[in-house]
Tab-separated table of C-alpha atoms and ligand atoms in Angstrom:
chain	number	residue	atom	x	y	z
A	1	MET	CA	8.001	21.962	-10.896
A	2	ALA	CA	10.696	19.413	-11.524
A	3	ASP	CA	10.520	19.676	-15.286
A	4	LYS	CA	12.143	23.085	-15.335
A	5	LYS	CA	13.406	25.407	-17.998
A	6	VAL	CA	17.182	25.721	-18.016
A	7	LYS	CA	18.828	28.938	-19.064
A	8	SER	CA	21.496	28.680	-21.728
A	9	ASP	CA	23.010	31.893	-23.096
A	10	GLY	CA	20.177	33.779	-21.457
A	11	ALA	CA	17.540	31.833	-23.340
A	12	GLU	CA	15.211	29.334	-21.749
A	13	LEU	CA	15.684	26.277	-23.939
A	14	PHE	CA	15.121	22.906	-22.340
A	15	TRP	CA	12.961	21.205	-19.796
A	16	ARG	CA	14.950	19.188	-17.322
A	17	ARG	CA	14.133	17.000	-14.348
A	18	GLU	CA	15.819	18.344	-11.227
A	19	GLN	CA	16.656	17.109	-7.751
A	20	GLY	CA	14.244	18.748	-5.346
A	21	TRP	CA	16.532	19.331	-2.362
A	22	ASP	CA	17.788	22.795	-3.358
A	23	LYS	CA	14.286	23.994	-4.105
A	24	LEU	CA	12.741	23.285	-0.716
A	25	ALA	CA	11.263	26.312	1.017
A	26	ARG	CA	12.891	27.574	4.197
A	27	GLY	CA	12.168	25.316	7.132
A	28	GLU	CA	10.627	22.698	4.897
A	29	GLU	CA	13.444	20.189	5.290
A	30	LYS	CA	12.643	19.873	8.996
A	31	LYS	CA	9.001	19.143	8.180
A	32	LEU	CA	10.119	16.628	5.588
A	33	GLU	CA	12.361	14.780	8.064
A	34	ARG	CA	9.656	14.757	10.735
A	35	TYR	CA	7.099	13.399	8.273
A	36	CYS	CA	9.474	10.682	7.045
A	37	ALA	CA	10.346	9.605	10.610
A	38	GLU	CA	6.626	9.198	11.379
A	39	TYR	CA	6.103	7.286	8.142
A	40	ILE	CA	8.991	4.925	8.980
A	41	GLY	CA	7.314	4.205	12.331
A	42	PHE	CA	3.977	3.504	10.649
A	43	LEU	CA	5.472	1.268	7.952
A	44	SER	CA	7.382	-0.768	10.543
A	45	LYS	CA	4.196	-1.447	12.506
A	46	ALA	CA	1.426	-1.799	9.922
A	47	LYS	CA	2.543	-4.857	7.959
A	48	THR	CA	-0.861	-6.092	6.762
A	49	GLU	CA	-3.893	-4.375	5.238
A	50	ARG	CA	-5.817	-5.109	8.452
A	51	LEU	CA	-3.149	-3.360	10.530
A	52	VAL	CA	-3.094	-0.377	8.140
A	53	HIS	CA	-6.896	-0.171	8.474
A	54	ASP	CA	-6.710	-0.266	12.277
A	55	TYR	CA	-3.972	2.393	12.288
A	56	MET	CA	-6.008	4.735	10.047
A	57	LEU	CA	-9.191	4.119	12.037
A	58	ASP	CA	-7.372	5.037	15.228
A	59	LEU	CA	-5.940	8.238	13.680
A	60	ALA	CA	-9.381	9.213	12.358
A	61	GLN	CA	-11.198	8.566	15.631
A	62	LYS	CA	-8.585	10.559	17.558
A	63	ALA	CA	-9.098	13.439	15.075
A	64	GLY	CA	-12.842	13.417	15.771
A	65	PHE	CA	-14.132	11.547	12.711
A	66	GLN	CA	-17.521	9.933	13.403
A	67	ASN	CA	-18.748	6.556	12.170
A	68	LEU	CA	-20.937	7.319	9.125
A	69	GLU	CA	-23.120	4.233	9.603
A	70	GLN	CA	-23.820	5.278	13.178
A	71	VAL	CA	-24.596	8.841	12.082
A	72	ASN	CA	-27.258	7.483	9.730
A	73	ALA	CA	-28.564	4.939	12.238
A	74	GLU	CA	-29.159	7.779	14.684
A	75	GLY	CA	-30.674	9.990	11.967
A	76	LYS	CA	-28.130	12.777	12.574
A	77	LYS	CA	-27.423	15.255	9.785
A	78	LEU	CA	-23.959	16.469	8.795
A	79	LYS	CA	-22.950	20.055	8.081
A	80	PRO	CA	-19.920	21.526	6.265
A	81	GLY	CA	-16.706	20.742	8.127
A	82	ASP	CA	-18.054	17.543	9.709
A	83	GLN	CA	-15.783	14.522	9.474
A	84	VAL	CA	-16.894	10.919	9.074
A	85	TYR	CA	-15.397	7.538	8.236
A	86	ARG	CA	-16.689	4.233	6.952
A	87	SER	CA	-14.833	1.025	7.668
A	88	TYR	CA	-15.537	-2.147	5.724
A	89	GLY	CA	-14.476	-5.725	6.417
A	90	GLY	CA	-11.706	-4.566	8.729
A	91	LYS	CA	-9.606	-3.829	5.633
A	92	THR	CA	-11.010	-0.992	3.540
A	93	ILE	CA	-11.656	2.449	5.000
A	94	MET	CA	-12.845	5.819	3.719
A	95	LEU	CA	-12.326	9.152	5.497
A	96	MET	CA	-14.559	12.071	4.499
A	97	ARG	CA	-14.898	15.772	5.297
A	98	VAL	CA	-18.086	17.543	4.200
A	99	GLY	CA	-17.551	20.672	2.089
A	100	LYS	CA	-19.584	23.871	1.739
A	101	LYS	CA	-20.773	23.008	-1.764
A	102	SER	CA	-23.442	20.393	-2.345
A	103	LEU	CA	-22.197	16.835	-2.760
A	104	SER	CA	-23.639	16.669	-6.278
A	105	THR	CA	-20.967	19.121	-7.459
A	106	GLY	CA	-18.432	16.340	-6.958
A	107	LEU	CA	-15.821	15.175	-4.471
A	108	ASN	CA	-12.061	15.589	-4.277
A	109	LEU	CA	-10.850	12.045	-3.861
A	110	VAL	CA	-7.446	10.502	-3.132
A	111	GLY	CA	-7.438	6.689	-3.240
A	112	ALA	CA	-4.593	4.345	-2.318
A	113	HIS	CA	-4.299	0.638	-1.501
A	114	SER	CA	-2.974	-1.015	1.634
A	115	ASP	CA	-2.396	-4.612	0.459
A	116	CYS	CA	1.153	-5.523	-0.588
A	117	PRO	CA	2.826	-8.442	-2.342
A	118	ARG	CA	3.490	-11.222	0.184
A	119	LEU	CA	3.105	-14.937	0.900
A	120	ASP	CA	-0.175	-16.225	2.345
A	121	ALA	CA	-0.448	-19.437	4.373
A	122	LYS	CA	-2.465	-22.085	2.519
A	123	PRO	CA	-5.725	-23.251	4.172
A	124	SER	CA	-4.051	-26.461	5.369
A	125	PRO	CA	-0.531	-25.133	5.835
A	126	ILE	CA	1.509	-27.075	8.401
A	127	TYR	CA	3.317	-30.258	7.404
A	128	GLN	CA	6.470	-32.183	8.173
A	129	ASP	CA	8.945	-33.227	5.475
A	130	ASP	CA	11.797	-35.381	6.724
A	131	ASP	CA	12.891	-33.683	9.974
A	132	LEU	CA	11.685	-30.201	9.065
A	133	VAL	CA	8.313	-28.651	9.893
A	134	LEU	CA	7.131	-26.284	7.192
A	135	LEU	CA	4.365	-23.820	6.371
A	136	ASP	CA	2.928	-24.183	2.881
A	137	THR	CA	2.262	-20.821	1.184
A	138	HIS	CA	0.511	-19.323	-1.822
A	139	TYR	CA	2.042	-16.072	-3.022
A	140	TYR	CA	-0.129	-12.951	-3.267
A	141	GLY	CA	0.494	-10.309	-5.929
A	142	GLY	CA	3.384	-10.032	-8.351
A	143	ILE	CA	6.585	-11.217	-6.689
A	144	ARG	CA	9.979	-12.306	-7.986
A	145	LYS	CA	10.084	-15.556	-6.048
A	146	TYR	CA	13.868	-15.823	-5.740
A	147	GLN	CA	13.861	-12.623	-3.620
A	148	TRP	CA	11.929	-14.310	-0.807
A	149	VAL	CA	14.394	-17.061	0.105
A	150	ALA	CA	17.097	-16.800	2.778
A	151	ILE	CA	15.754	-13.612	4.385
A	152	PRO	CA	14.199	-13.332	7.880
A	153	LEU	CA	10.403	-13.491	7.766
A	154	ALA	CA	7.569	-12.656	10.149
A	155	ILE	CA	4.029	-14.046	10.333
A	156	TYR	CA	1.022	-11.754	10.834
A	157	GLY	CA	-2.713	-12.221	10.630
A	158	VAL	CA	-5.861	-13.509	12.235
A	159	ILE	CA	-7.256	-16.928	13.057
A	160	ILE	CA	-10.989	-17.242	13.724
A	161	LYS	CA	-11.720	-20.147	16.066
A	162	LYS	CA	-14.763	-22.438	15.980
A	163	ASN	CA	-16.495	-20.303	18.600
A	164	GLY	CA	-15.934	-17.153	16.499
A	165	GLU	CA	-13.179	-15.807	18.730
A	166	LYS	CA	-10.528	-13.867	16.785
A	167	VAL	CA	-6.881	-14.581	17.527
A	168	GLN	CA	-4.335	-11.935	16.437
A	169	VAL	CA	-1.016	-13.362	15.285
A	170	ALA	CA	2.194	-11.312	15.124
A	171	ILE	CA	5.482	-13.198	15.355
A	172	GLY	CA	8.873	-12.048	14.114
A	173	ASP	CA	9.151	-8.304	14.715
A	174	ASP	CA	9.427	-8.161	18.490
A	175	ALA	CA	13.062	-8.430	19.637
A	176	GLN	CA	12.072	-11.429	21.812
A	177	ASP	CA	10.394	-13.242	18.903
A	178	PRO	CA	11.899	-15.968	16.735
A	179	VAL	CA	11.870	-15.344	12.957
A	180	PHE	CA	11.237	-17.673	10.017
A	181	VAL	CA	12.977	-18.362	6.694
A	182	ILE	CA	12.601	-20.090	3.336
A	183	THR	CA	15.766	-22.070	2.659
A	184	ASP	CA	17.820	-21.800	-0.537
A	185	LEU	CA	20.338	-24.083	-2.226
A	186	LEU	CA	24.033	-23.750	-1.395
A	187	PRO	CA	26.209	-22.451	-4.289
A	188	HIS	CA	28.332	-25.613	-4.107
A	189	LEU	CA	25.448	-27.728	-5.430
A	190	GLU	CA	23.757	-25.409	-7.849
A	191	MET	CA	25.292	-26.581	-11.126
A	192	GLU	CA	21.909	-27.754	-12.438
A	193	GLY	CA	20.038	-24.871	-10.803
A	194	ASP	CA	22.350	-22.328	-12.431
A	195	LYS	CA	20.913	-23.175	-15.826
A	196	LYS	CA	17.492	-22.010	-14.691
A	197	THR	CA	16.264	-18.458	-15.130
A	198	LEU	CA	15.415	-16.087	-12.278
A	199	ALA	CA	11.750	-16.799	-13.004
A	200	THR	CA	12.028	-20.608	-12.784
A	201	GLY	CA	14.830	-21.019	-10.216
A	202	ILE	CA	12.439	-20.891	-7.252
A	203	PRO	CA	8.987	-22.274	-8.158
A	204	GLY	CA	5.905	-21.107	-6.221
A	205	GLU	CA	5.489	-24.497	-4.549
A	206	ALA	CA	9.015	-24.233	-3.135
A	207	LEU	CA	8.092	-21.191	-1.034
A	208	ASN	CA	7.780	-23.184	2.183
A	209	VAL	CA	8.506	-21.397	5.426
A	210	LEU	CA	10.640	-23.206	8.009
A	211	LEU	CA	8.737	-23.381	11.321
A	212	GLY	CA	10.649	-25.953	13.331
A	213	SER	CA	12.868	-29.005	13.564
A	214	ARG	CA	12.618	-30.441	17.095
A	215	PRO	CA	10.403	-33.455	17.742
A	216	ALA	CA	7.825	-33.358	20.535
A	217	ASP	CA	9.022	-35.084	23.721
A	218	SER	CA	8.148	-38.744	23.701
A	219	LYS	CA	7.087	-40.288	26.956
A	220	LYS	CA	8.433	-43.687	27.974
A	221	GLY	CA	6.255	-46.579	26.898
A	222	GLU	CA	4.212	-44.312	24.617
A	223	LYS	CA	3.546	-45.515	21.070
A	224	GLU	CA	5.816	-43.817	18.511
A	225	VAL	CA	3.977	-40.913	16.879
A	226	LYS	CA	4.775	-40.027	13.265
A	227	ASP	CA	5.678	-36.362	12.556
A	228	ARG	CA	6.606	-35.502	16.124
A	229	GLY	CA	8.141	-32.231	14.878
A	230	LYS	CA	4.758	-31.075	13.605
A	231	LEU	CA	3.228	-32.212	16.884
A	232	ARG	CA	5.570	-29.940	18.844
A	233	ILE	CA	4.630	-26.957	16.655
A	234	LEU	CA	0.895	-27.677	17.065
A	235	ASN	CA	1.388	-28.028	20.828
A	236	LEU	CA	3.167	-24.665	20.949
A	237	LEU	CA	0.348	-23.022	18.971
A	238	LYS	CA	-2.216	-24.588	21.306
A	239	GLU	CA	-0.320	-23.233	24.291
A	240	ARG	CA	0.135	-19.702	22.912
A	241	TYR	CA	-3.153	-19.164	21.049
A	242	ASP	CA	-5.384	-22.044	22.147
A	243	ILE	CA	-5.936	-23.074	18.524
A	244	GLU	CA	-6.267	-26.433	16.786
A	245	GLU	CA	-5.062	-27.456	13.363
A	246	GLU	CA	-8.565	-27.157	11.863
A	247	ASP	CA	-8.642	-23.456	12.853
A	248	PHE	CA	-6.181	-22.685	10.035
A	249	PHE	CA	-9.030	-23.139	7.555
A	250	SER	CA	-10.593	-19.961	8.919
A	251	SER	CA	-7.437	-17.877	9.093
A	252	GLU	CA	-5.636	-15.191	7.119
A	253	LEU	CA	-1.932	-15.476	7.803
A	254	GLU	CA	0.544	-13.374	5.851
A	255	ILE	CA	4.260	-14.008	5.674
A	256	VAL	CA	6.186	-10.750	5.296
A	257	PRO	CA	9.809	-9.623	5.698
A	258	ALA	CA	10.845	-9.331	9.367
A	259	GLY	CA	12.388	-6.113	10.623
A	260	PRO	CA	11.609	-2.404	10.641
A	261	ALA	CA	11.807	0.162	7.827
A	262	ARG	CA	15.061	2.138	7.950
A	263	GLU	CA	16.718	5.285	6.679
A	264	LEU	CA	18.815	4.350	3.652
A	265	GLY	CA	22.195	5.661	2.528
A	266	LEU	CA	25.071	7.474	4.242
A	267	ASP	CA	23.282	10.721	3.405
A	268	ARG	CA	20.001	9.290	4.778
A	269	SER	CA	18.180	10.583	1.693
A	270	MET	CA	16.084	7.437	1.173
A	271	ILE	CA	13.896	4.930	3.030
A	272	LEU	CA	14.188	1.137	2.811
A	273	GLY	CA	10.992	-0.648	3.790
A	274	TYR	CA	8.567	-3.475	3.144
A	275	GLY	CA	5.303	-2.355	1.547
A	276	HIS	CA	6.021	1.161	0.235
A	277	ASP	CA	3.667	-0.024	-2.564
A	278	ASP	CA	1.271	1.304	-1.599
A	279	ARG	CA	1.432	2.233	2.065
A	280	ILE	CA	3.634	5.214	1.185
A	281	CYS	CA	0.663	6.741	-0.690
A	282	ALA	CA	-1.951	5.395	1.756
A	283	TYR	CA	-0.187	7.073	4.679
A	284	ALA	CA	0.210	10.331	2.750
A	285	ALA	CA	-3.472	10.310	1.721
A	286	ALA	CA	-4.658	9.707	5.292
A	287	LYS	CA	-2.330	12.301	6.848
A	288	ALA	CA	-3.312	14.795	4.138
A	289	ILE	CA	-7.052	14.690	4.902
A	290	LEU	CA	-6.413	14.735	8.656
A	291	ASP	CA	-4.268	17.859	8.292
A	292	CYS	CA	-6.729	19.818	6.105
A	293	LYS	CA	-8.016	22.049	8.867
A	294	VAL	CA	-10.124	24.578	6.956
A	295	VAL	CA	-13.739	23.805	6.019
A	296	PRO	CA	-13.345	22.946	2.303
A	297	GLU	CA	-15.434	24.108	-0.647
A	298	ARG	CA	-15.685	20.631	-2.156
A	299	SER	CA	-16.104	17.550	0.032
A	300	GLN	CA	-12.873	15.635	0.633
A	301	VAL	CA	-12.380	11.893	0.566
A	302	THR	CA	-9.415	9.650	1.309
A	303	LEU	CA	-9.978	6.028	0.387
A	304	ILE	CA	-7.676	3.219	1.512
A	305	CYS	CA	-8.627	-0.041	-0.190
A	306	ASP	CA	-7.575	-3.686	-0.288
A	307	LYS	CA	-6.907	-6.268	-3.032
A	308	GLU	CA	-5.288	-3.951	-5.604
A	309	GLU	CA	-2.322	-6.269	-6.025
A	310	ILE	CA	-4.560	-9.105	-7.247
A	311	GLY	CA	-6.733	-7.047	-9.596
A	312	SER	CA	-9.029	-5.272	-7.081
A	313	TYR	CA	-11.521	-8.168	-7.080
A	314	GLY	CA	-13.526	-9.092	-3.978
A	315	ALA	CA	-15.733	-7.246	-1.509
A	316	THR	CA	-12.889	-5.144	-0.059
A	317	GLY	CA	-11.362	-4.345	-3.478
A	318	MET	CA	-12.284	-1.384	-5.659
A	319	ASP	CA	-14.110	-3.552	-8.180
A	320	SER	CA	-16.827	-3.758	-5.490
A	321	SER	CA	-19.570	-1.201	-4.806
A	322	PHE	CA	-17.883	0.117	-1.667
A	323	LEU	CA	-17.274	3.641	-2.998
A	324	GLU	CA	-20.780	3.982	-4.440
A	325	ASN	CA	-22.428	2.605	-1.295
A	326	THR	CA	-20.376	4.830	0.971
A	327	VAL	CA	-21.081	8.011	-1.020
A	328	ALA	CA	-24.784	7.026	-0.939
A	329	GLU	CA	-24.541	6.848	2.879
A	330	LEU	CA	-22.843	10.253	2.837
A	331	PHE	CA	-25.705	11.710	0.794
A	332	GLU	CA	-28.174	10.334	3.327
A	333	ALA	CA	-26.219	11.910	6.174
A	334	CYS	CA	-25.983	15.269	4.375
A	335	GLY	CA	-29.682	15.575	3.640
A	336	ALA	CA	-31.291	12.824	1.661
A	337	TYR	CA	-30.093	10.094	-0.636
A	338	CYS	CA	-31.022	10.596	-4.272
A	339	GLY	CA	-29.810	8.174	-6.949
A	340	LEU	CA	-29.438	10.818	-9.636
A	341	ASN	CA	-27.467	13.152	-7.369
A	342	LEU	CA	-25.182	10.279	-6.385
A	343	ARG	CA	-24.410	9.639	-10.058
A	344	ARG	CA	-23.832	13.335	-10.664
A	345	SER	CA	-21.522	13.526	-7.689
A	346	LEU	CA	-19.382	10.592	-8.817
A	347	GLU	CA	-19.224	11.822	-12.407
A	348	ARG	CA	-18.153	15.316	-11.315
A	349	SER	CA	-15.539	14.065	-8.872
A	350	LYS	CA	-11.815	14.616	-9.336
A	351	MET	CA	-9.531	11.831	-8.263
A	352	ILE	CA	-5.898	11.082	-7.635
A	353	SER	CA	-5.272	7.358	-7.904
A	354	ALA	CA	-2.475	7.411	-5.355
A	355	ASP	CA	-0.179	4.571	-6.308
A	356	VAL	CA	3.541	4.152	-6.735
A	357	SER	CA	5.485	4.319	-9.984
A	358	SER	CA	8.892	2.983	-10.986
A	359	LEU	CA	12.083	5.026	-10.943
A	360	HIS	CA	14.778	4.956	-13.583
A	361	ASP	CA	17.442	2.512	-12.332
A	362	PRO	CA	20.834	2.869	-14.101
A	363	ASP	CA	21.499	-0.843	-13.432
A	364	PHE	CA	18.442	-1.719	-15.512
A	365	ALA	CA	18.523	1.152	-17.986
A	366	GLY	CA	17.567	-1.238	-20.795
A	367	VAL	CA	13.927	-1.301	-19.669
A	368	SER	CA	13.662	2.459	-19.138
A	369	SER	CA	12.310	5.108	-21.399
A	370	PRO	CA	14.980	7.532	-20.140
A	371	ASN	CA	13.325	10.864	-20.946
A	372	ASN	CA	10.016	9.784	-19.485
A	373	MET	CA	11.019	7.923	-16.336
A	374	ALA	CA	10.798	9.421	-12.866
A	375	ARG	CA	14.068	9.990	-10.961
A	376	ILE	CA	14.581	9.638	-7.213
A	377	ASN	CA	13.818	12.776	-5.172
A	378	CYS	CA	12.765	14.788	-8.224
A	379	GLY	CA	9.228	14.933	-6.847
A	380	LEU	CA	5.841	13.276	-6.862
A	381	ALA	CA	5.369	11.203	-10.040
A	382	LEU	CA	2.399	12.008	-12.298
A	383	THR	CA	1.581	9.086	-14.587
A	384	LYS	CA	-0.794	10.060	-17.400
A	385	TYR	CA	-1.461	6.439	-18.357
A	386	THR	CA	-0.484	2.918	-17.312
A	387	GLY	CA	-1.373	-0.307	-19.151
A	388	SER	CA	0.784	-2.449	-21.396
A	389	ARG	CA	1.617	-2.788	-25.103
A	390	GLY	CA	-0.551	-0.225	-26.972
A	391	LYS	CA	-1.801	1.352	-23.669
A	392	SER	CA	-3.992	-1.738	-23.290
A	393	GLY	CA	-5.925	-1.649	-20.027
A	394	ALA	CA	-4.932	1.960	-19.369
A	395	SER	CA	-7.105	4.643	-17.844
A	396	GLU	CA	-5.565	7.687	-19.445
A	397	ALA	CA	-5.999	11.090	-17.793
A	398	SER	CA	-7.163	13.803	-20.216
A	399	ALA	CA	-4.820	16.627	-21.154
A	400	GLU	CA	-7.322	19.020	-19.535
A	401	PHE	CA	-7.215	17.217	-16.188
A	402	VAL	CA	-3.414	16.914	-16.240
A	403	ALA	CA	-3.311	20.691	-16.716
A	404	GLU	CA	-5.584	21.189	-13.698
A	405	VAL	CA	-3.481	18.943	-11.468
A	406	ARG	CA	-0.289	20.600	-12.705
A	407	LYS	CA	-1.737	23.969	-11.708
A	408	VAL	CA	-2.733	22.724	-8.237
A	409	PHE	CA	0.810	21.442	-7.664
A	410	ASN	CA	2.581	24.492	-9.109
A	411	ASP	CA	0.400	26.922	-7.139
A	412	ASN	CA	1.230	25.041	-3.943
A	413	LYS	CA	4.964	24.489	-4.567
A	414	VAL	CA	4.615	20.734	-4.781
A	415	HIS	CA	7.639	19.245	-6.579
A	416	TRP	CA	6.360	16.890	-9.235
A	417	GLN	CA	7.629	15.090	-12.320
A	418	SER	CA	6.110	13.158	-15.188
A	419	SER	CA	6.489	9.400	-15.171
A	420	GLU	CA	6.078	6.226	-17.187
A	421	LEU	CA	6.412	2.692	-15.802
A	422	GLY	CA	9.078	1.692	-18.346
A	423	LYS	CA	9.967	1.184	-21.969
A	424	VAL	CA	7.169	0.479	-24.467
A	425	ASP	CA	6.444	-3.251	-24.953
A	426	VAL	CA	8.669	-4.581	-22.145
A	427	GLY	CA	5.860	-5.013	-19.615
A	428	GLY	CA	3.223	-2.939	-17.904
A	429	GLY	CA	0.892	-2.590	-14.978
A	430	GLY	CA	-2.323	-1.096	-13.695
A	431	THR	CA	-3.894	0.600	-10.680
A	432	ILE	CA	-7.403	1.322	-9.359
A	433	ALA	CA	-7.702	4.302	-11.770
A	434	HIS	CA	-9.823	2.510	-14.416
A	435	LEU	CA	-12.313	1.314	-11.768
A	436	MET	CA	-12.916	4.907	-10.679
A	437	ALA	CA	-12.996	6.260	-14.233
A	438	ARG	CA	-16.030	4.086	-15.008
A	439	TYR	CA	-18.149	6.572	-13.040
A	440	GLY	CA	-17.026	9.226	-15.510
A	441	MET	CA	-14.837	11.117	-13.070
A	442	ASP	CA	-11.417	12.563	-13.940
A	443	VAL	CA	-8.662	10.311	-12.578
A	444	ILE	CA	-4.893	10.494	-12.703
A	445	ASP	CA	-2.264	8.148	-11.292
A	446	CYS	CA	0.037	10.070	-9.017
A	447	GLY	CA	2.391	8.666	-6.397
A	448	VAL	CA	5.921	8.029	-5.223
A	449	GLY	CA	8.498	6.483	-7.572
A	450	LEU	CA	10.275	3.403	-6.203
A	451	LEU	CA	13.386	1.354	-6.873
A	452	SER	CA	13.007	-2.457	-6.464
A	453	MET	CA	9.195	-2.165	-6.538
A	454	HIS	CA	7.465	-5.344	-5.222
A	455	ALA	CA	10.727	-6.639	-3.692
A	456	PRO	CA	10.708	-7.599	0.005
A	457	TRP	CA	12.574	-4.327	0.651
A	458	GLU	CA	11.657	-1.398	-1.587
A	459	VAL	CA	13.454	1.955	-1.906
A	460	ALA	CA	11.810	5.390	-1.825
A	461	GLY	CA	13.319	8.889	-1.790
A	462	LYS	CA	12.500	11.014	1.266
A	463	LEU	CA	11.712	14.123	-0.764
A	464	ASP	CA	9.251	12.194	-2.933
A	465	THR	CA	7.709	10.621	0.186
A	466	TYR	CA	7.017	14.048	1.673
A	467	MET	CA	5.811	15.560	-1.617
A	468	ALA	CA	3.082	12.890	-1.828
A	469	TYR	CA	1.662	14.214	1.436
A	470	LYS	CA	2.008	17.827	0.334
A	471	GLY	CA	0.549	17.158	-3.123
A	472	TYR	CA	-2.462	15.148	-1.913
A	473	LYS	CA	-3.250	17.803	0.690
A	474	ALA	CA	-3.172	20.562	-1.953
A	475	PHE	CA	-5.414	18.462	-4.226
A	476	LEU	CA	-7.961	17.740	-1.471
A	477	GLU	CA	-8.153	21.439	-0.585
A	478	TYR	CA	-8.522	22.693	-4.164
A	479	ASP	CA	-11.790	24.187	-5.350
A	480	PHE	CA	-12.149	22.786	-8.882
B	1	MN	MN1	0.379	-0.244	-6.063
B	2	MN	MN1	1.919	-3.076	-6.746
């Protein structure tokens, strides 16, 4: 819809990308604003993949989705219109609605990821250097390290104690909480540092989070303890969470930007937030399936997975057998599991790999392919292929499937635009698309374009944010 013919002397000559605001249907702007306000609330709260999972699980349960594993354990059978979910590892979750057609005719799938670039605490993280107590980190995903210094940070995650008890950690977003920071060099002393590049100025090992500076109280007559600053921090952690230093070995602590997502710009046309990639698509995919009220022809699936930012490896990533295993469970619940029918179902499925794309940024026009880059608020970005260099590593959608998706969007007044990550040979990237395509299904990358992708604070257009929801819903409901 965004690539539109423009009339010149009465003749339709060119295709042009257009801002979507003027083309919204009557009353749609209100819906858009309401949706974006809810999304801002979600993004401000769900700052880890575990929290996204818990949020989605809660939404699904409230909407009447049943636990698929329990359905099978009890030997219940599902009928068209029934809704189930499967949760795995507390991180990956799949929501499903059974359609009228048999599962072997294929599923309509929208898959997004909930993990975001961040800093993880190392297994033995707390140490004292001079008078400062610091948390040693290992960065996760592709970050530009210099962006993470001198900004307020929060710590989220879980610590599993010796006795198996799970401690939830969330410090830095409550108004009463302290925040954390990684220090940077003052400009007065950076003459040597100035010669370094953005990539080498802040090395990974320098990403140490400042936790404290005050020594533990020393009692009279007591022997002097070394690292009394660290002792105070450990004492505070003991008091608040009843944990010991060894418990950090069995923890997952993520350091993320502190503060809520916000409306951006005097015109409030954008959203600034941590983790748009890919929670903006994950939220849209989940809301879309929840809001499909009619019993569908083809079964619908929304998949929210983990580990995309580090290559999708691991049990909760899409390189695992989670999708296959879950669809097998669904077959069992819909009648009986049959290996051949499972394969047929996956091969005949249609999928949107719901992940973000980059927007053309006039400040960095040198890395853009101007005619092929998405623009802010010109609609949902359809990316035919990703990869790098000569499309290496790309899962390219076929012309036939692009035509089908284009029709779904046009028929449902979803504003969309074509998109490429950037100029040929300057870089590249990938998504979960190729891992789904190995089953033989049609897959296309389709998501919201961002400015400052992977930065602590990313920028998204409100119209694009809403169109992701509208587009995914239309796709899930379509009878291919
Ligand atoms: Mn992504
Ligand atoms: Mn990413």
